[in-house]
PDB file of C-alpha atoms in Angstrom:
ATOM      1  CA  MET A   1      29.656  43.718  32.052  1.00 50.00           C
ATOM      2  CA  SER A   2      29.528  46.838  29.852  1.00 45.00           C
ATOM      3  CA  GLY A   3      26.478  47.867  27.863  1.00 40.00           C
ATOM      4  CA  GLY A   4      28.388  47.194  24.619  1.00 44.00           C
ATOM      5  CA  THR A   5      29.212  43.654  25.715  1.00 39.00           C
ATOM      6  CA  MET A   6      25.573  43.000  26.673  1.00 36.00           C
ATOM      7  CA  LYS A   7      24.389  44.169  23.258  1.00 36.00           C
ATOM      8  CA  ALA A   8      26.966  41.977  21.517  1.00 39.00           C
ATOM      9  CA  MET A   9      25.808  38.951  23.574  1.00 38.00           C
ATOM     10  CA  ARG A  10      22.179  39.642  22.670  1.00 40.00           C
ATOM     11  CA  ARG A  11      23.089  39.960  18.979  1.00 40.00           C
ATOM     12  CA  LEU A  12      24.969  36.660  19.152  1.00 38.00           C
ATOM     13  CA  GLY A  13      22.008  34.964  20.827  1.00 41.00           C
ATOM     14  CA  THR A  14      19.614  36.317  18.199  1.00 37.00           C
ATOM     15  CA  ALA A  15      21.925  35.134  15.419  1.00 38.00           C
ATOM     16  CA  LEU A  16      22.113  31.630  16.922  1.00 36.00           C
ATOM     17  CA  ILE A  17      18.323  31.405  17.154  1.00 34.00           C
ATOM     18  CA  ALA A  18      18.017  32.505  13.517  1.00 37.00           C
ATOM     19  CA  VAL A  19      20.543  29.874  12.386  1.00 33.00           C
ATOM     20  CA  MET A  20      18.765  27.105  14.311  1.00 35.00           C
ATOM     21  CA  SER A  21      15.400  28.152  12.878  1.00 34.00           C
ATOM     22  CA  THR A  22      16.822  28.082   9.360  1.00 32.00           C
ATOM     23  CA  VAL A  23      18.267  24.605   9.899  1.00 31.00           C
ATOM     24  CA  ALA A  24      14.881  23.384  11.135  1.00 33.00           C
ATOM     25  CA  LEU A  25      13.162  24.795   8.055  1.00 30.00           C
ATOM     26  CA  ILE A  26      15.697  23.271   5.672  1.00 31.00           C
ATOM     27  CA  ALA A  27      15.174  19.746   7.027  1.00 35.00           C
ATOM     28  CA  SER A  28      12.749  18.060   4.649  1.00 36.00           C
ATOM     29  CA  PRO A  29       9.950  15.705   5.726  1.00 38.00           C
ATOM     30  CA  ALA A  30      11.902  12.831   4.158  1.00 43.00           C
ATOM     31  CA  GLU A  31      14.989  13.625   6.251  1.00 41.00           C
ATOM     32  CA  ALA A  32      12.847  13.832   9.355  1.00 34.00           C
ATOM     33  CA  GLY A  33      11.271  10.472   8.623  1.00 60.00           C
ATOM     34  CA  GLU A  34       7.888  12.106   8.053  1.00 84.00           C
ATOM     35  CA  LEU A  35       6.978  11.133   4.485  1.00 89.00           C
ATOM     36  CA  SER A  36       3.414  11.798   3.419  1.00 93.00           C
ATOM     37  CA  GLU A  37       1.201   8.867   2.481  1.00 92.00           C
ATOM     38  CA  ALA A  38       1.474   9.864  -1.183  1.00 92.00           C
ATOM     39  CA  GLN A  39       5.286   9.865  -0.966  1.00 95.00           C
ATOM     40  CA  ILE A  40       5.279   6.455   0.709  1.00 95.00           C
ATOM     41  CA  ARG A  41       3.006   4.989  -1.951  1.00 94.00           C
ATOM     42  CA  ALA A  42       5.220   6.411  -4.705  1.00 93.00           C
ATOM     43  CA  GLU A  43       8.303   4.754  -3.207  1.00 95.00           C
ATOM     44  CA  LEU A  44       6.475   1.466  -2.751  1.00 96.00           C
ATOM     45  CA  GLY A  45       5.589   1.399  -6.436  1.00 91.00           C
ATOM     46  CA  LYS A  46       9.210   1.502  -7.618  1.00 90.00           C
ATOM     47  CA  GLN A  47      11.432  -1.494  -8.346  1.00 89.00           C
ATOM     48  CA  ALA A  48      14.112  -1.879  -5.683  1.00 94.00           C
ATOM     49  CA  THR A  49      17.579  -2.172  -7.204  1.00 93.00           C
ATOM     50  CA  THR A  50      19.449  -2.948  -3.975  1.00 96.00           C
ATOM     51  CA  THR A  51      18.725  -4.926  -0.826  1.00 96.00           C
ATOM     52  CA  ALA A  52      18.823  -1.644   1.111  1.00 97.00           C
ATOM     53  CA  GLN A  53      16.084  -0.184  -1.095  1.00 96.00           C
ATOM     54  CA  LEU A  54      14.038  -3.366  -0.678  1.00 97.00           C
ATOM     55  CA  GLN A  55      14.331  -3.146   3.107  1.00 98.00           C
ATOM     56  CA  ARG A  56      13.265   0.494   2.935  1.00 97.00           C
ATOM     57  CA  GLN A  57      10.125  -0.602   1.065  1.00 97.00           C
ATOM     58  CA  ILE A  58       9.392  -3.178   3.747  1.00 98.00           C
ATOM     59  CA  ASP A  59       9.866  -0.515   6.431  1.00 98.00           C
ATOM     60  CA  LEU A  60       7.602   1.911   4.555  1.00 98.00           C
ATOM     61  CA  GLN A  61       4.940  -0.770   4.118  1.00 98.00           C
ATOM     62  CA  LEU A  62       4.939  -1.256   7.884  1.00 98.00           C
ATOM     63  CA  LYS A  63       4.754   2.524   8.349  1.00 96.00           C
ATOM     64  CA  LEU A  64       1.820   2.745   5.926  1.00 96.00           C
ATOM     65  CA  ALA A  65       0.000  -0.177   7.549  1.00 97.00           C
ATOM     66  CA  PRO A  66       1.301  -0.931  11.066  1.00 97.00           C
ATOM     67  CA  GLY A  67       0.666  -4.275  12.673  1.00 97.00           C
ATOM     68  CA  GLY A  68       2.349  -6.488  10.102  1.00 98.00           C
ATOM     69  CA  LYS A  69       5.416  -8.673  10.476  1.00 98.00           C
ATOM     70  CA  GLN A  70       8.331  -9.020   8.092  1.00 98.00           C
ATOM     71  CA  ILE A  71       8.546 -12.753   7.315  1.00 98.00           C
ATOM     72  CA  ASN A  72      11.457 -12.733   4.865  1.00 97.00           C
ATOM     73  CA  ALA A  73      13.530 -10.304   2.806  1.00 97.00           C
ATOM     74  CA  ASN A  74      10.651  -9.114   0.610  1.00 97.00           C
ATOM     75  CA  GLU A  75       7.370  -9.933   2.391  1.00 98.00           C
ATOM     76  CA  VAL A  76       5.161  -8.575   5.159  1.00 98.00           C
ATOM     77  CA  SER A  77       2.422 -10.697   6.703  1.00 98.00           C
ATOM     78  CA  TYR A  78      -0.714  -9.441   8.446  1.00 98.00           C
ATOM     79  CA  ASP A  79      -3.285 -11.131  10.678  1.00 96.00           C
ATOM     80  CA  ASN A  80      -1.290 -14.366  11.071  1.00 95.00           C
ATOM     81  CA  GLY A  81      -0.819 -14.785   7.333  1.00 96.00           C
ATOM     82  CA  LYS A  82      -4.295 -13.812   6.151  1.00 96.00           C
ATOM     83  CA  PHE A  83      -2.873 -11.040   3.961  1.00 98.00           C
ATOM     84  CA  VAL A  84       0.683 -10.993   2.594  1.00 98.00           C
ATOM     85  CA  VAL A  85       2.397  -8.160   0.702  1.00 98.00           C
ATOM     86  CA  THR A  86       5.290  -9.140  -1.555  1.00 97.00           C
ATOM     87  CA  TYR A  87       7.779  -6.678  -3.040  1.00 96.00           C
ATOM     88  CA  ALA A  88       9.945  -7.465  -6.044  1.00 94.00           C
ATOM     89  CA  SER A  89      13.450  -8.563  -5.142  1.00 92.00           C
ATOM     90  CA  PRO A  90      16.252  -6.483  -6.678  1.00 91.00           C
ATOM     91  CA  ASN A  91      16.940  -7.362 -10.322  1.00 80.00           C
ATOM     92  CA  SER A  92      14.092  -9.906 -10.392  1.00 78.00           C
ATOM     93  CA  VAL A  93      11.428 -10.253 -13.075  1.00 69.00           C
ATOM     94  CA  GLN A  94       8.655  -9.849 -10.502  1.00 69.00           C
ATOM     95  CA  ALA A  95       8.279  -6.178 -11.312  1.00 65.00           C
ATOM     96  CA  VAL A  96       7.955  -6.831 -15.063  1.00 69.00           C
ATOM     97  CA  ARG A  97       5.817  -9.912 -15.492  1.00 67.00           C
ATOM     98  CA  ALA A  98       3.928 -11.461 -18.383  1.00 65.00           C
ATOM     99  CA  SER A  99       1.644 -13.699 -16.325  1.00 85.00           C
ATOM    100  CA  ALA A 100      -0.054 -13.848 -12.953  1.00 92.00           C
ATOM    101  CA  ASP A 101       1.366 -15.943 -10.134  1.00 94.00           C
ATOM    102  CA  CYS A 102      -1.334 -16.080  -7.463  1.00 96.00           C
ATOM    103  CA  PRO A 103      -1.057 -19.276  -5.365  1.00 96.00           C
ATOM    104  CA  SER A 104      -3.916 -21.763  -5.230  1.00 95.00           C
ATOM    105  CA  ASP A 105      -6.803 -20.741  -2.918  1.00 95.00           C
ATOM    106  CA  TRP A 106      -5.608 -17.130  -2.729  1.00 97.00           C
ATOM    107  CA  PHE A 107      -6.712 -14.079  -4.686  1.00 97.00           C
ATOM    108  CA  CYS A 108      -4.159 -11.437  -5.543  1.00 98.00           C
ATOM    109  CA  PHE A 109      -3.921  -7.713  -6.266  1.00 96.00           C
ATOM    110  CA  TYR A 110      -1.001  -6.231  -8.163  1.00 96.00           C
ATOM    111  CA  ALA A 111       0.046  -2.593  -7.897  1.00 96.00           C
ATOM    112  CA  GLY A 112       1.130  -2.653 -11.551  1.00 94.00           C
ATOM    113  CA  GLN A 113      -0.668  -3.605 -14.725  1.00 94.00           C
ATOM    114  CA  ASN A 114       0.103  -7.029 -16.216  1.00 94.00           C
ATOM    115  CA  PHE A 115       0.604  -8.527 -12.746  1.00 95.00           C
ATOM    116  CA  ASN A 116       3.640  -6.416 -11.926  1.00 93.00           C
ATOM    117  CA  TYR A 117       4.711  -6.251  -8.270  1.00 93.00           C
ATOM    118  CA  PRO A 118       4.247  -5.297  -5.532  1.00 96.00           C
ATOM    119  CA  ARG A 119       1.545  -7.901  -4.925  1.00 97.00           C
ATOM    120  CA  GLY A 120      -0.972  -8.319  -2.151  1.00 98.00           C
ATOM    121  CA  LYS A 121      -2.562 -11.726  -1.625  1.00 98.00           C
ATOM    122  CA  LEU A 122      -5.569 -12.618   0.506  1.00 97.00           C
ATOM    123  CA  ARG A 123      -7.245 -15.921   1.322  1.00 94.00           C
ATOM    124  CA  ASP A 124      -9.958 -14.999   3.794  1.00 93.00           C
ATOM    125  CA  CYS A 125     -13.675 -15.176   2.973  1.00 95.00           C
ATOM    126  CA  GLY A 126     -16.255 -12.420   3.233  1.00 96.00           C
ATOM    127  CA  TRP A 127     -15.958  -8.647   3.147  1.00 97.00           C
ATOM    128  CA  GLN A 128     -12.513  -7.134   3.702  1.00 97.00           C
ATOM    129  CA  ASP A 129     -11.185  -3.569   3.934  1.00 97.00           C
ATOM    130  CA  LEU A 130      -8.022  -3.284   1.833  1.00 98.00           C
ATOM    131  CA  TRP A 131      -7.002  -0.105   3.667  1.00 97.00           C
ATOM    132  CA  THR A 132      -6.336  -2.259   6.740  1.00 97.00           C
ATOM    133  CA  TRP A 133      -3.168  -3.472   4.997  1.00 97.00           C
ATOM    134  CA  GLY A 134      -2.340  -0.252   3.153  1.00 97.00           C
ATOM    135  CA  TRP A 135      -3.719  -1.629  -0.111  1.00 97.00           C
ATOM    136  CA  GLY A 136      -6.655   0.700  -0.738  1.00 97.00           C
ATOM    137  CA  ASP A 137      -6.563   2.342  -4.190  1.00 97.00           C
ATOM    138  CA  ARG A 138      -3.461   0.365  -5.201  1.00 97.00           C
ATOM    139  CA  THR A 139      -4.929  -2.407  -7.381  1.00 98.00           C
ATOM    140  CA  ARG A 140      -4.138  -2.294 -11.117  1.00 97.00           C
ATOM    141  CA  SER A 141      -4.418  -5.971 -12.069  1.00 97.00           C
ATOM    142  CA  VAL A 142      -5.912  -9.013 -10.349  1.00 98.00           C
ATOM    143  CA  ASP A 143      -5.673 -12.802 -10.277  1.00 98.00           C
ATOM    144  CA  ASN A 144      -8.107 -15.183  -8.588  1.00 97.00           C
ATOM    145  CA  GLY A 145      -6.545 -18.529  -7.691  1.00 96.00           C
ATOM    146  CA  SER A 146      -9.594 -19.656  -5.718  1.00 96.00           C
ATOM    147  CA  ALA A 147     -12.910 -21.384  -6.381  1.00 95.00           C
ATOM    148  CA  SER A 148     -14.723 -18.288  -5.104  1.00 96.00           C
ATOM    149  CA  GLN A 149     -16.092 -15.215  -6.807  1.00 97.00           C
ATOM    150  CA  ILE A 150     -14.459 -11.940  -5.743  1.00 98.00           C
ATOM    151  CA  ILE A 151     -16.319  -8.625  -5.729  1.00 98.00           C
ATOM    152  CA  PHE A 152     -14.185  -5.476  -5.883  1.00 98.00           C
ATOM    153  CA  ILE A 153     -15.783  -2.441  -4.261  1.00 98.00           C
ATOM    154  CA  ASN A 154     -15.195   1.320  -4.256  1.00 98.00           C
ATOM    155  CA  HIS A 155     -15.936   3.058  -0.965  1.00 97.00           C
ATOM    156  CA  TYR A 156     -18.089   6.176  -1.221  1.00 95.00           C
ATOM    157  CA  ASP A 157     -19.586   7.948   1.775  1.00 93.00           C
ATOM    158  CA  LYS A 158     -20.506  11.196  -0.022  1.00 92.00           C
ATOM    159  CA  GLY A 159     -18.102  13.100   2.192  1.00 93.00           C
ATOM    160  CA  ASN A 160     -19.894  12.062   5.361  1.00 95.00           C
ATOM    161  CA  PRO A 161     -18.279   9.231   7.352  1.00 94.00           C
ATOM    162  CA  GLY A 162     -21.645   8.749   9.045  1.00 96.00           C
ATOM    163  CA  ASN A 163     -22.941   7.212   5.812  1.00 96.00           C
ATOM    164  CA  GLY A 164     -20.603   4.265   6.363  1.00 95.00           C
ATOM    165  CA  HIS A 165     -20.757   1.868   3.414  1.00 96.00           C
ATOM    166  CA  THR A 166     -24.315   2.707   2.336  1.00 95.00           C
ATOM    167  CA  PHE A 167     -23.237   4.157  -0.993  1.00 96.00           C
ATOM    168  CA  ASP A 168     -20.313   1.825  -1.773  1.00 97.00           C
ATOM    169  CA  ALA A 169     -20.326   0.724  -5.413  1.00 97.00           C
ATOM    170  CA  GLU A 170     -19.297  -2.550  -7.019  1.00 98.00           C
ATOM    171  CA  LEU A 171     -16.463  -2.032  -9.505  1.00 98.00           C
ATOM    172  CA  PHE A 172     -16.370  -5.521 -11.020  1.00 98.00           C
ATOM    173  CA  ARG A 173     -16.527  -9.232 -10.187  1.00 97.00           C
ATOM    174  CA  LEU A 174     -13.763 -11.742 -10.759  1.00 97.00           C
ATOM    175  CA  ASN A 175     -14.904 -15.290 -11.359  1.00 96.00           C
ATOM    176  CA  ASN A 176     -13.103 -18.315  -9.977  1.00 96.00           C
ATOM    177  CA  TRP A 177      -9.659 -19.003 -11.430  1.00 96.00           C
ATOM    178  CA  SER A 178      -9.766 -15.923 -13.639  1.00 97.00           C
ATOM    179  CA  GLN A 179      -7.680 -12.791 -13.967  1.00 97.00           C
ATOM    180  CA  LYS A 180      -7.526  -9.283 -15.392  1.00 97.00           C
ATOM    181  CA  SER A 181      -4.170  -7.935 -16.545  1.00 96.00           C
ATOM    182  CA  THR A 182      -5.542  -4.393 -16.784  1.00 96.00           C
ATOM    183  CA  LEU A 183      -8.592  -2.813 -15.229  1.00 98.00           C
ATOM    184  CA  ALA A 184     -11.128  -0.465 -16.754  1.00 97.00           C
ATOM    185  CA  ALA A 185     -10.377   3.196 -16.109  1.00 97.00           C
ATOM    186  CA  SER A 186     -13.245   3.383 -13.618  1.00 96.00           C
ATOM    187  CA  ALA A 187     -11.768   0.507 -11.577  1.00 97.00           C
ATOM    188  CA  ASP A 188      -8.047   1.240 -11.936  1.00 97.00           C
ATOM    189  CA  ARG A 189      -6.675   2.016  -8.458  1.00 97.00           C
ATOM    190  CA  ALA A 190     -10.213   2.460  -7.104  1.00 98.00           C
ATOM    191  CA  ALA A 191     -10.721  -0.737  -5.082  1.00 98.00           C
ATOM    192  CA  ASP A 192     -11.110  -0.107  -1.365  1.00 98.00           C
ATOM    193  CA  HIS A 193     -12.835  -3.335  -0.293  1.00 98.00           C
ATOM    194  CA  VAL A 194     -13.268  -6.897  -1.534  1.00 98.00           C
ATOM    195  CA  ASN A 195     -15.841  -9.589  -0.815  1.00 98.00           C
ATOM    196  CA  ARG A 196     -15.038 -13.264  -1.402  1.00 97.00           C
ATOM    197  CA  ILE A 197     -18.242 -15.240  -1.866  1.00 95.00           C
ATOM    198  CA  LEU A 198     -19.625 -18.591  -3.060  1.00 84.00           C
ATOM    199  CA  GLY A 199     -17.349 -21.591  -3.710  1.00 82.00           C
ATOM    200  CA  GLY A 200     -14.484 -22.290  -1.350  1.00 78.00           C
ATOM    201  CA  CYS A 201     -15.956 -20.315   1.552  1.00 83.00           C
TER     202      CYS A 201
END
């Protein structure tokens, strides 16, 4: 093989490597299936307009909080039904509601004001970490369908995980069978934990 041919082959190889590198750089995180948590949360907050979009929300919910099980077209269940996330069906009124719809003996968190979906519902007693189900910092309105009092808590470790929950702060309390269609600015999307106490537990 002549020296000219060898140089041409090397140039071709270099060009191919450059093209492949460019293609790799062009591929976005979304195309690679590597959405950030913020991007996932943004998509989960939108109203699905097709069944395909709804299924994508279910898939993203499971990506955000693994360990759940899809139980129907628009719901994911965790811990054998202890916590259930419901997304609005396409063209339904669930995403634009005028009233709460939390079932009896559950307490519910809505990602939109005025009880707009998606909705998380929980029926267990005691202290719970909402991040377990991908629901930390997502609550914008609440409904208590239980006889218990619910304490909503903001997690604060002062930047040191070693502090644990020592400096956690109560945001507000929700009495039995009561609701809040909007939260105070200090509590809006700040709830990390909940504690169900008193009646019904």
